Short mmCIF file of N, CA and C in Angstrom, two decimals:
data_model
loop_
_atom_site.label_atom_id
_atom_site.label_comp_id
_atom_site.label_asym_id
_atom_site.label_seq_id
_atom_site.Cartn_x
_atom_site.Cartn_y
_atom_site.Cartn_z
N THR A 28 89.84 53.99 -64.14
CA THR A 28 88.84 54.52 -63.25
C THR A 28 88.09 55.65 -63.94
N ALA A 29 86.97 56.00 -63.39
CA ALA A 29 86.18 57.10 -63.96
C ALA A 29 86.96 58.40 -63.92
N ALA A 30 87.74 58.62 -62.86
CA ALA A 30 88.53 59.85 -62.76
C ALA A 30 89.58 59.91 -63.86
N LEU A 31 90.21 58.78 -64.17
CA LEU A 31 91.21 58.76 -65.24
C LEU A 31 90.56 59.05 -66.58
N VAL A 32 89.43 58.42 -66.84
CA VAL A 32 88.72 58.65 -68.10
C VAL A 32 88.36 60.13 -68.21
N ALA A 33 87.85 60.70 -67.14
CA ALA A 33 87.47 62.12 -67.16
C ALA A 33 88.68 63.00 -67.44
N SER A 34 89.84 62.61 -66.96
CA SER A 34 91.03 63.44 -67.15
C SER A 34 91.49 63.48 -68.60
N TYR A 35 91.09 62.51 -69.41
CA TYR A 35 91.48 62.49 -70.82
C TYR A 35 90.57 63.32 -71.70
N GLN A 36 89.46 63.78 -71.18
CA GLN A 36 88.50 64.50 -72.01
C GLN A 36 89.13 65.76 -72.57
N THR A 37 88.71 66.11 -73.76
CA THR A 37 89.22 67.29 -74.44
C THR A 37 88.09 68.28 -74.63
N PRO A 38 87.90 69.34 -73.80
CA PRO A 38 88.64 69.58 -72.58
C PRO A 38 88.18 68.66 -71.46
N PRO A 39 88.84 68.58 -70.30
CA PRO A 39 89.81 69.53 -69.80
C PRO A 39 91.22 69.37 -70.37
N THR A 40 91.57 68.24 -70.98
CA THR A 40 92.91 68.13 -71.55
C THR A 40 92.99 68.92 -72.84
N GLU A 41 94.04 69.70 -72.96
CA GLU A 41 94.28 70.47 -74.19
C GLU A 41 95.38 69.77 -74.97
N LEU A 42 95.09 69.42 -76.19
CA LEU A 42 96.05 68.73 -77.06
C LEU A 42 96.57 69.71 -78.10
N MET A 43 97.90 69.74 -78.23
CA MET A 43 98.55 70.60 -79.20
C MET A 43 99.53 69.76 -80.02
N VAL A 44 99.68 70.12 -81.30
CA VAL A 44 100.59 69.42 -82.21
C VAL A 44 101.48 70.46 -82.86
N GLN A 45 102.78 70.15 -82.92
CA GLN A 45 103.72 71.10 -83.50
C GLN A 45 103.84 70.87 -85.01
N VAL A 46 103.58 71.94 -85.76
CA VAL A 46 103.68 71.89 -87.22
C VAL A 46 104.55 73.07 -87.64
N ASP A 47 105.63 72.77 -88.33
CA ASP A 47 106.54 73.82 -88.80
C ASP A 47 106.97 74.76 -87.67
N GLY A 48 107.28 74.17 -86.51
CA GLY A 48 107.80 74.95 -85.40
C GLY A 48 106.77 75.73 -84.61
N ARG A 49 105.48 75.58 -84.93
CA ARG A 49 104.42 76.30 -84.22
C ARG A 49 103.40 75.30 -83.68
N TRP A 50 102.83 75.62 -82.52
CA TRP A 50 101.84 74.74 -81.89
C TRP A 50 100.45 75.06 -82.43
N HIS A 51 99.71 73.99 -82.76
CA HIS A 51 98.35 74.11 -83.30
C HIS A 51 97.41 73.17 -82.56
N GLY A 52 96.14 73.52 -82.56
CA GLY A 52 95.13 72.61 -82.05
C GLY A 52 95.02 71.41 -82.96
N PRO A 53 94.39 70.33 -82.50
CA PRO A 53 94.35 69.10 -83.28
C PRO A 53 93.67 69.23 -84.64
N ARG A 54 92.55 69.92 -84.72
CA ARG A 54 91.85 70.03 -86.01
C ARG A 54 92.66 70.81 -87.03
N GLU A 55 93.31 71.86 -86.58
CA GLU A 55 94.15 72.64 -87.48
C GLU A 55 95.35 71.80 -87.94
N ALA A 56 95.91 71.02 -87.02
CA ALA A 56 97.07 70.18 -87.37
C ALA A 56 96.70 69.14 -88.42
N VAL A 57 95.56 68.47 -88.25
CA VAL A 57 95.21 67.42 -89.21
C VAL A 57 94.81 67.99 -90.57
N SER A 58 94.41 69.24 -90.60
CA SER A 58 94.06 69.82 -91.90
C SER A 58 95.28 69.89 -92.81
N GLY A 59 96.47 70.01 -92.22
CA GLY A 59 97.68 70.05 -93.02
C GLY A 59 98.46 68.75 -93.04
N LEU A 60 98.33 67.95 -91.98
CA LEU A 60 99.13 66.73 -91.84
C LEU A 60 98.36 65.45 -92.15
N GLY A 61 97.05 65.51 -92.11
CA GLY A 61 96.24 64.30 -92.23
C GLY A 61 96.03 63.69 -90.85
N PRO A 62 95.30 62.57 -90.77
CA PRO A 62 95.00 61.94 -89.49
C PRO A 62 96.28 61.61 -88.71
N LEU A 63 96.16 61.72 -87.38
CA LEU A 63 97.30 61.49 -86.49
C LEU A 63 96.90 60.59 -85.34
N PHE A 64 97.89 59.94 -84.77
CA PHE A 64 97.72 59.20 -83.52
C PHE A 64 98.74 59.76 -82.53
N VAL A 65 98.26 60.27 -81.42
CA VAL A 65 99.13 60.90 -80.43
C VAL A 65 99.39 59.92 -79.29
N VAL A 66 100.68 59.69 -79.03
CA VAL A 66 101.10 58.81 -77.95
C VAL A 66 102.03 59.59 -77.03
N PRO A 67 101.66 59.76 -75.77
CA PRO A 67 102.56 60.42 -74.83
C PRO A 67 103.72 59.50 -74.44
N SER A 68 104.80 60.09 -74.00
CA SER A 68 105.91 59.29 -73.49
C SER A 68 106.08 59.47 -71.99
N ASP A 69 105.51 60.53 -71.44
CA ASP A 69 105.73 60.88 -70.04
C ASP A 69 104.85 60.08 -69.08
N ASN A 70 105.28 60.04 -67.84
CA ASN A 70 104.48 59.55 -66.72
C ASN A 70 103.81 58.20 -66.97
N PRO A 71 104.62 57.13 -67.07
CA PRO A 71 104.04 55.81 -67.34
C PRO A 71 102.97 55.43 -66.32
N TYR A 72 101.90 54.84 -66.84
CA TYR A 72 100.75 54.41 -66.03
C TYR A 72 100.26 55.51 -65.10
N SER A 73 100.32 56.76 -65.58
CA SER A 73 99.83 57.93 -64.84
C SER A 73 100.50 58.12 -63.49
N GLN A 74 101.74 57.71 -63.39
CA GLN A 74 102.55 57.95 -62.21
C GLN A 74 103.51 59.09 -62.54
N VAL A 75 103.35 60.22 -61.87
CA VAL A 75 104.15 61.40 -62.19
C VAL A 75 105.63 61.10 -61.96
N GLN A 76 106.42 61.33 -63.01
CA GLN A 76 107.87 61.15 -62.96
C GLN A 76 108.53 62.53 -62.86
N SER A 77 109.81 62.52 -62.54
CA SER A 77 110.54 63.79 -62.49
C SER A 77 110.73 64.31 -63.91
N ALA A 78 111.05 65.58 -64.01
CA ALA A 78 111.31 66.18 -65.32
C ALA A 78 112.45 65.45 -66.01
N GLU A 79 113.46 65.06 -65.27
CA GLU A 79 114.61 64.36 -65.84
C GLU A 79 114.21 62.98 -66.37
N GLU A 80 113.41 62.24 -65.59
CA GLU A 80 112.96 60.92 -66.04
C GLU A 80 112.10 61.03 -67.30
N ASN A 81 111.23 62.02 -67.34
CA ASN A 81 110.40 62.21 -68.53
C ASN A 81 111.24 62.61 -69.73
N GLU A 82 112.24 63.42 -69.52
CA GLU A 82 113.11 63.83 -70.64
C GLU A 82 113.83 62.62 -71.23
N VAL A 83 114.28 61.70 -70.40
CA VAL A 83 114.93 60.48 -70.88
C VAL A 83 113.93 59.66 -71.69
N ARG A 84 112.71 59.51 -71.19
CA ARG A 84 111.69 58.76 -71.91
C ARG A 84 111.39 59.41 -73.27
N ARG A 85 111.30 60.73 -73.30
CA ARG A 85 111.03 61.44 -74.56
C ARG A 85 112.12 61.15 -75.58
N HIS A 86 113.34 61.25 -75.15
CA HIS A 86 114.47 61.00 -76.04
C HIS A 86 114.46 59.55 -76.55
N GLN A 87 114.22 58.61 -75.65
CA GLN A 87 114.22 57.19 -76.04
C GLN A 87 113.09 56.88 -77.02
N LEU A 88 111.91 57.43 -76.79
CA LEU A 88 110.79 57.20 -77.71
C LEU A 88 111.11 57.73 -79.10
N ARG A 89 111.61 58.93 -79.17
CA ARG A 89 111.90 59.52 -80.47
C ARG A 89 113.02 58.76 -81.20
N GLN A 90 114.02 58.35 -80.48
CA GLN A 90 115.09 57.55 -81.08
C GLN A 90 114.54 56.24 -81.63
N SER A 91 113.66 55.60 -80.86
CA SER A 91 113.05 54.35 -81.29
C SER A 91 112.25 54.54 -82.58
N LEU A 92 111.48 55.62 -82.64
CA LEU A 92 110.66 55.89 -83.83
C LEU A 92 111.55 56.18 -85.05
N ARG A 93 112.61 56.92 -84.83
CA ARG A 93 113.53 57.23 -85.95
C ARG A 93 114.18 55.95 -86.48
N ARG A 94 114.60 55.07 -85.56
CA ARG A 94 115.21 53.80 -85.99
C ARG A 94 114.24 52.98 -86.82
N ARG A 95 112.96 53.05 -86.49
CA ARG A 95 111.94 52.29 -87.21
C ARG A 95 111.45 53.01 -88.46
N GLY A 96 111.93 54.23 -88.68
CA GLY A 96 111.54 54.98 -89.87
C GLY A 96 110.13 55.52 -89.82
N LEU A 97 109.57 55.72 -88.63
CA LEU A 97 108.21 56.24 -88.50
C LEU A 97 108.21 57.76 -88.55
N ASP A 98 107.22 58.31 -89.23
CA ASP A 98 107.09 59.75 -89.39
C ASP A 98 106.25 60.30 -88.23
N PHE A 99 106.78 61.33 -87.56
CA PHE A 99 106.06 61.90 -86.43
C PHE A 99 106.40 63.37 -86.27
N VAL A 100 105.53 64.06 -85.56
CA VAL A 100 105.76 65.44 -85.13
C VAL A 100 105.53 65.46 -83.62
N GLU A 101 105.95 66.54 -83.01
CA GLU A 101 105.83 66.67 -81.56
C GLU A 101 104.39 66.96 -81.14
N SER A 102 104.04 66.50 -79.96
CA SER A 102 102.72 66.81 -79.40
C SER A 102 102.88 67.20 -77.93
N LEU A 103 101.86 67.83 -77.42
CA LEU A 103 101.85 68.24 -76.03
C LEU A 103 100.41 68.18 -75.53
N THR A 104 100.23 67.56 -74.40
CA THR A 104 98.92 67.59 -73.76
C THR A 104 99.10 68.32 -72.44
N ARG A 105 98.12 69.17 -72.16
CA ARG A 105 98.21 69.92 -70.93
C ARG A 105 96.84 70.02 -70.26
N ASP A 106 96.91 70.16 -68.97
CA ASP A 106 95.72 70.36 -68.15
C ASP A 106 95.60 71.85 -67.90
N PRO A 107 94.67 72.53 -68.55
CA PRO A 107 94.54 73.98 -68.38
C PRO A 107 94.29 74.40 -66.93
N GLN A 108 93.80 73.46 -66.12
CA GLN A 108 93.54 73.77 -64.72
C GLN A 108 94.77 73.55 -63.84
N GLY A 109 95.84 73.01 -64.42
CA GLY A 109 97.10 72.87 -63.71
C GLY A 109 97.17 71.76 -62.69
N ARG A 110 96.23 70.82 -62.73
CA ARG A 110 96.25 69.72 -61.75
C ARG A 110 97.17 68.59 -62.17
N TRP A 111 97.58 68.57 -63.43
CA TRP A 111 98.43 67.50 -63.96
C TRP A 111 99.52 68.15 -64.79
N PRO A 112 100.76 67.64 -64.72
CA PRO A 112 101.84 68.27 -65.48
C PRO A 112 101.65 68.09 -66.99
N ASP A 113 102.21 69.03 -67.76
CA ASP A 113 102.21 68.90 -69.21
C ASP A 113 102.91 67.60 -69.59
N GLU A 114 102.41 66.96 -70.66
CA GLU A 114 103.01 65.72 -71.13
C GLU A 114 103.40 65.84 -72.59
N ALA A 115 104.67 65.62 -72.85
CA ALA A 115 105.16 65.61 -74.22
C ALA A 115 104.84 64.25 -74.84
N GLY A 116 104.76 64.24 -76.15
CA GLY A 116 104.50 62.99 -76.85
C GLY A 116 104.81 63.16 -78.31
N VAL A 117 104.34 62.20 -79.08
CA VAL A 117 104.52 62.24 -80.52
C VAL A 117 103.17 62.08 -81.20
N ALA A 118 103.05 62.72 -82.34
CA ALA A 118 101.88 62.55 -83.19
C ALA A 118 102.35 61.80 -84.42
N LEU A 119 101.94 60.54 -84.52
CA LEU A 119 102.37 59.69 -85.62
C LEU A 119 101.58 60.01 -86.88
N ARG A 120 102.30 60.13 -87.98
CA ARG A 120 101.68 60.36 -89.28
C ARG A 120 101.73 59.07 -90.08
N ALA A 121 100.73 58.85 -90.90
CA ALA A 121 100.70 57.67 -91.79
C ALA A 121 100.91 56.38 -91.02
N SER A 122 100.30 56.28 -89.85
CA SER A 122 100.38 55.07 -89.04
C SER A 122 98.99 54.49 -88.87
N SER A 123 98.96 53.25 -88.45
CA SER A 123 97.67 52.59 -88.20
C SER A 123 97.32 52.70 -86.72
N ARG A 124 96.05 52.50 -86.44
CA ARG A 124 95.61 52.49 -85.05
C ARG A 124 96.29 51.36 -84.29
N ASP A 125 96.46 50.20 -84.93
CA ASP A 125 97.14 49.09 -84.27
C ASP A 125 98.57 49.45 -83.89
N GLU A 126 99.25 50.15 -84.77
CA GLU A 126 100.62 50.57 -84.51
C GLU A 126 100.67 51.57 -83.34
N ALA A 127 99.76 52.52 -83.34
CA ALA A 127 99.70 53.51 -82.25
C ALA A 127 99.36 52.84 -80.93
N ARG A 128 98.44 51.92 -80.96
CA ARG A 128 98.06 51.20 -79.74
C ARG A 128 99.23 50.40 -79.20
N ALA A 129 99.94 49.70 -80.07
CA ALA A 129 101.11 48.92 -79.63
C ALA A 129 102.17 49.84 -79.03
N LEU A 130 102.35 51.00 -79.64
CA LEU A 130 103.33 51.95 -79.12
C LEU A 130 102.92 52.46 -77.74
N ALA A 131 101.64 52.78 -77.58
CA ALA A 131 101.15 53.25 -76.28
C ALA A 131 101.36 52.18 -75.21
N CYS A 132 101.08 50.93 -75.55
CA CYS A 132 101.29 49.84 -74.59
C CYS A 132 102.78 49.67 -74.28
N ALA A 133 103.62 49.73 -75.30
CA ALA A 133 105.06 49.56 -75.10
C ALA A 133 105.64 50.65 -74.21
N TRP A 134 105.04 51.84 -74.24
CA TRP A 134 105.53 52.96 -73.43
C TRP A 134 104.70 53.15 -72.17
N ASP A 135 103.99 52.10 -71.78
CA ASP A 135 103.27 52.06 -70.50
C ASP A 135 102.26 53.19 -70.33
N GLN A 136 101.51 53.45 -71.40
CA GLN A 136 100.48 54.47 -71.34
C GLN A 136 99.11 53.81 -71.24
N PHE A 137 98.21 54.42 -70.49
CA PHE A 137 96.86 53.91 -70.38
C PHE A 137 96.05 54.19 -71.64
N ALA A 138 96.38 55.27 -72.34
CA ALA A 138 95.55 55.69 -73.47
C ALA A 138 96.39 56.39 -74.53
N TYR A 139 95.77 56.55 -75.69
CA TYR A 139 96.36 57.33 -76.78
C TYR A 139 95.22 58.06 -77.48
N TYR A 140 95.58 59.04 -78.30
CA TYR A 140 94.60 59.88 -78.98
C TYR A 140 94.57 59.57 -80.48
N GLU A 141 93.38 59.46 -81.02
CA GLU A 141 93.19 59.35 -82.46
C GLU A 141 92.61 60.70 -82.92
N VAL A 142 93.32 61.37 -83.82
CA VAL A 142 92.94 62.72 -84.23
C VAL A 142 92.61 62.71 -85.72
N THR A 143 91.37 63.08 -86.04
CA THR A 143 90.92 63.18 -87.43
C THR A 143 90.25 64.53 -87.62
N SER A 144 89.84 64.80 -88.83
CA SER A 144 89.14 66.07 -89.09
C SER A 144 87.81 66.13 -88.34
N SER A 145 87.30 65.00 -87.91
CA SER A 145 86.04 64.95 -87.15
C SER A 145 86.22 65.27 -85.67
N GLY A 146 87.46 65.15 -85.17
CA GLY A 146 87.69 65.43 -83.77
C GLY A 146 88.74 64.52 -83.15
N VAL A 147 88.77 64.53 -81.83
CA VAL A 147 89.74 63.76 -81.05
C VAL A 147 89.02 62.65 -80.30
N THR A 148 89.53 61.43 -80.48
CA THR A 148 89.00 60.27 -79.75
C THR A 148 90.11 59.74 -78.85
N VAL A 149 89.78 59.49 -77.59
CA VAL A 149 90.74 58.91 -76.67
C VAL A 149 90.43 57.42 -76.57
N ARG A 150 91.45 56.59 -76.79
CA ARG A 150 91.27 55.14 -76.78
C ARG A 150 92.11 54.50 -75.68
N ASP A 151 91.54 53.50 -75.04
CA ASP A 151 92.26 52.72 -74.05
C ASP A 151 93.34 51.92 -74.77
N ALA A 152 94.58 51.99 -74.29
CA ALA A 152 95.68 51.33 -74.97
C ALA A 152 95.56 49.81 -74.89
N GLU A 153 95.09 49.29 -73.79
CA GLU A 153 95.02 47.84 -73.63
C GLU A 153 93.88 47.22 -74.45
N SER A 154 92.70 47.81 -74.37
CA SER A 154 91.53 47.20 -75.01
C SER A 154 91.13 47.87 -76.33
N ASP A 155 91.62 49.06 -76.58
CA ASP A 155 91.28 49.89 -77.74
C ASP A 155 89.85 50.43 -77.67
N VAL A 156 89.22 50.29 -76.54
CA VAL A 156 87.86 50.83 -76.33
C VAL A 156 87.93 52.35 -76.32
N VAL A 157 86.93 53.01 -76.91
CA VAL A 157 86.86 54.46 -76.89
C VAL A 157 86.50 54.91 -75.47
N LEU A 158 87.37 55.78 -74.91
CA LEU A 158 87.12 56.31 -73.58
C LEU A 158 86.36 57.63 -73.66
N VAL A 159 86.71 58.44 -74.64
CA VAL A 159 86.09 59.75 -74.80
C VAL A 159 85.98 60.05 -76.27
#
């Protein structure tokens, strides 16, 4: 929906990536890490889950990525206006857009973020169409 697309815009969504134990904005993060694909694990299909349910999903996603040998760092998306809960996720390094898209679909996400030195692009997980 138009409301969902609007909610992914940066801003109002603030995207942060953890590098060496500190949170950075996307452009600063990619300057040191290279291009990233951010996939949230929380709130499948934009249905708010409990903190406990989201914590289980976070753990399962990270375990899955480790088993597959994928390189990632932590990510966080937040709504500065407080209308939507913070969402933890992963920022995949040295991955392809196809891989990120498949991961977003597997974890029941409507969208994922492509982060480059040029900026942040939000892509629809199902169609890969640019939303923002």
